[in-house]
Structures are given as C-alpha cells and as structure tokens.
PDB file of C-alpha atoms in Angstrom:
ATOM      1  CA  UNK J  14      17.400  -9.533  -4.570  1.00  0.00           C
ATOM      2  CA  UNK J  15      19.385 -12.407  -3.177  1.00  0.00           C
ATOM      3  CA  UNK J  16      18.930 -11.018   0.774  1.00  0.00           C
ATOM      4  CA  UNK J  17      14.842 -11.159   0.643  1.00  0.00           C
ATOM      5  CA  UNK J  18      14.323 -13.173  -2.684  1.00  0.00           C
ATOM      6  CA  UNK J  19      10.463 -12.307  -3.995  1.00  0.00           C
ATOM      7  CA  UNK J  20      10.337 -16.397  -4.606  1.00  0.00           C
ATOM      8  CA  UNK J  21      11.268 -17.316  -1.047  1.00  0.00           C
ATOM      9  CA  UNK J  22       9.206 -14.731   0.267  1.00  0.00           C
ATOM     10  CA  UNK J  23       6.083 -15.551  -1.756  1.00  0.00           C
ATOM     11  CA  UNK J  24       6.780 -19.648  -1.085  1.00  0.00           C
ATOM     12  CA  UNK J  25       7.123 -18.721   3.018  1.00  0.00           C
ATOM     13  CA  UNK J  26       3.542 -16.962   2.779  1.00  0.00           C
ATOM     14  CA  UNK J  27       1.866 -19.675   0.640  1.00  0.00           C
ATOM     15  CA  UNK J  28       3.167 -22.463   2.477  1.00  0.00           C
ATOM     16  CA  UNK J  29       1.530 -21.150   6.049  1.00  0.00           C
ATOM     17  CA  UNK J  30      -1.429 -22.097   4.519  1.00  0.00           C
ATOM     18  CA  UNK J  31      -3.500 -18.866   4.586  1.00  0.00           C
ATOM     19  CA  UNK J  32      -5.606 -18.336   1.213  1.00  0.00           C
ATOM     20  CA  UNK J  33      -5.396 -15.511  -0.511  1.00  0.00           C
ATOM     21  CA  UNK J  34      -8.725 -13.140  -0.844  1.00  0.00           C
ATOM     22  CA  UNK J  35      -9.991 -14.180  -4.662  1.00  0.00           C
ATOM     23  CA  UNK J  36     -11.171 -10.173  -5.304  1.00  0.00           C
ATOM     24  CA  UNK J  37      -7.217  -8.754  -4.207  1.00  0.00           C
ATOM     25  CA  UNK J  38      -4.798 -11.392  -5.918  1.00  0.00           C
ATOM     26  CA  UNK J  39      -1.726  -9.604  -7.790  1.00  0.00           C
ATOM     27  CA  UNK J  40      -3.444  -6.305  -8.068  1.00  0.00           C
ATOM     28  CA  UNK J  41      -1.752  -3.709  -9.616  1.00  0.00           C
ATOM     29  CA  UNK J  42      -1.159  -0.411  -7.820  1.00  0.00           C
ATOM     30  CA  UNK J  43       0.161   2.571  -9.627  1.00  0.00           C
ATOM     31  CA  UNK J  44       2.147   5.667  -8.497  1.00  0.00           C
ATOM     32  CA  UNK J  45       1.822   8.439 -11.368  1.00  0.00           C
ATOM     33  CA  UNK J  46       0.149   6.332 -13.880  1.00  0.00           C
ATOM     34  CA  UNK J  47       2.882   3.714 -13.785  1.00  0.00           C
ATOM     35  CA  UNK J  48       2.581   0.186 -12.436  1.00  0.00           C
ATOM     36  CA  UNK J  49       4.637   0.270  -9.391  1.00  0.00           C
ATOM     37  CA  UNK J  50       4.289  -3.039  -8.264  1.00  0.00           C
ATOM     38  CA  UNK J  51       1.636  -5.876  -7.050  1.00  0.00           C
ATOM     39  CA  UNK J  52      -0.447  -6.287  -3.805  1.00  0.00           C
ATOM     40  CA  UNK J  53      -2.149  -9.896  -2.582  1.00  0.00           C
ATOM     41  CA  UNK J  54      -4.597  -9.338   0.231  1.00  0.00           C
ATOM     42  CA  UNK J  55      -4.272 -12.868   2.637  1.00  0.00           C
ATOM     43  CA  UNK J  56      -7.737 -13.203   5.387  1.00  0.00           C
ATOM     44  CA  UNK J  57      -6.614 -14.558   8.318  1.00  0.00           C
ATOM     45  CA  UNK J  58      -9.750 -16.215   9.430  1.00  0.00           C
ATOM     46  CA  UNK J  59     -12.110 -13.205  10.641  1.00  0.00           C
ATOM     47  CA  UNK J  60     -13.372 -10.828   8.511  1.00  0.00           C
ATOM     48  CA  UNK J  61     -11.320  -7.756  10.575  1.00  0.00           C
ATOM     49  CA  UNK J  62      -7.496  -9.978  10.325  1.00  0.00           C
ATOM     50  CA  UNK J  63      -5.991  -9.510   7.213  1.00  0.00           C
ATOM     51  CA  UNK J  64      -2.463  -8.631   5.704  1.00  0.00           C
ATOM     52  CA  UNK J  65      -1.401  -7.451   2.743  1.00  0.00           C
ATOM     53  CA  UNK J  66       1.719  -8.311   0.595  1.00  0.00           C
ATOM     54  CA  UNK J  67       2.804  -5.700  -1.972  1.00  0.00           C
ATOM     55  CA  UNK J  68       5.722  -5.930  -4.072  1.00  0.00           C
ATOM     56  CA  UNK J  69       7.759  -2.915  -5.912  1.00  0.00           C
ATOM     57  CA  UNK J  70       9.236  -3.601  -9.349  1.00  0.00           C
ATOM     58  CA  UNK J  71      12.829  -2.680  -9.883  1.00  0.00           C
ATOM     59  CA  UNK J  72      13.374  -2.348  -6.142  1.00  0.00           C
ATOM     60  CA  UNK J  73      15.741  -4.540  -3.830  1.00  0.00           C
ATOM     61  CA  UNK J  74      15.496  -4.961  -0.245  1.00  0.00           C
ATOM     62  CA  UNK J  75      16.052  -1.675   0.672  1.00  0.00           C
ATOM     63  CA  UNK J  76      12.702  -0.402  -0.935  1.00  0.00           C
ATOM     64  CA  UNK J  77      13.657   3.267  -0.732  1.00  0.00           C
ATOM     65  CA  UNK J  78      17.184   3.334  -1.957  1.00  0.00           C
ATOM     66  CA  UNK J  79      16.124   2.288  -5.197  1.00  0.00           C
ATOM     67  CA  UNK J  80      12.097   3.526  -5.164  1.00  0.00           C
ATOM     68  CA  UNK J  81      11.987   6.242  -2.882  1.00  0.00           C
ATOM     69  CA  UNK J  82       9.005   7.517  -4.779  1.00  0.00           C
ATOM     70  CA  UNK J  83       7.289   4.017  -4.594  1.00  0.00           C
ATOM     71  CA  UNK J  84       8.836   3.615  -1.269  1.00  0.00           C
ATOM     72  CA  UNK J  85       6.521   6.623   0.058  1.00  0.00           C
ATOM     73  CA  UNK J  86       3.610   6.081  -1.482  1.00  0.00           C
ATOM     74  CA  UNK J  87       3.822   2.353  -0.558  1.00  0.00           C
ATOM     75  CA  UNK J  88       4.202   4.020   3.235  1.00  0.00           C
ATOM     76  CA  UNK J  89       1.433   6.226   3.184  1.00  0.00           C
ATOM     77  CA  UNK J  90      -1.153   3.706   1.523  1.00  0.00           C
ATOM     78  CA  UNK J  91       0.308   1.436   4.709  1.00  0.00           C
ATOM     79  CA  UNK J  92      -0.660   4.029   6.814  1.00  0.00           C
ATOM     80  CA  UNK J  93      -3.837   4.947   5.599  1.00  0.00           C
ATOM     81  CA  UNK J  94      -5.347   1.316   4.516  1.00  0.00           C
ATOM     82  CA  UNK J  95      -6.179   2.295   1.066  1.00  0.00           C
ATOM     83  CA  UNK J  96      -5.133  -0.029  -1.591  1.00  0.00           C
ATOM     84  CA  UNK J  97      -7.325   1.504  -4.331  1.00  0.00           C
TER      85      UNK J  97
END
C-alpha cells in the first residue's frame, strides 16, 4: 500500500548492501495449499545473524486486517523459526 510500499521496502533492504542467501530468495510459503506470499532470507555476516523478509499477497500494512489467516501463520512461523 502507499504507507509501507513493497518497492520502497524491498529498495531500503537492497540498498544496505546485505546479500541475500542464494538457497532462500523469493520462496514461496503456503497457508492451506495456497501461496500466501514470499520470504528472502538476508545473512548478516555470521552464520547465526540472519533476517528474514516475507511478504503477504493481497495484504496492506495492517497484515491482519486484511490476512488474519496469513497474518497468524506468518506469526507463529516468526515465532517458531520454521520457514519450511
């Protein structure tokens, strides 16, 4: 959406400079045998610092309003560490 554009967002995180992990680049991760959106794993250096980015289709900035099911599975794969 126009309050946390996926563009700028994307353009802030490859502009830092930090390469993005060859074997987790625009993944897909599902939610009931649906694509729910994409996740890019960035190594920041060590092999323990990492992030992850993850998007969710057809959701604006308020992930949850729109997604709640995404929204929670998104949360608990957060929580948990499991991107599979």
């Amino acid at each position: 959406d126009s309050v946390c554009s996926l563009a700028g967002t994307q353009t802030w995180i490859w502009n830092l400079g930090i390469k993005a992990d060859s074997r987790y680049t625009w993944i897909p991760w599902m939610v009931e045998n649906q694509t729910a959106g994409f996740m890019t794993r960035f190594r920041l250096g060590n092999k323990k610092s990492s992030f992850t980015f993850v998007t969710v289709h057809g959701a604006g900035h308020e992930v949850p309003t729109y997604r709640p099911m995404e929204a929670l599975e998104l949360f608990r794969r957060y929580l948990d560490q499991d991107w599979s």
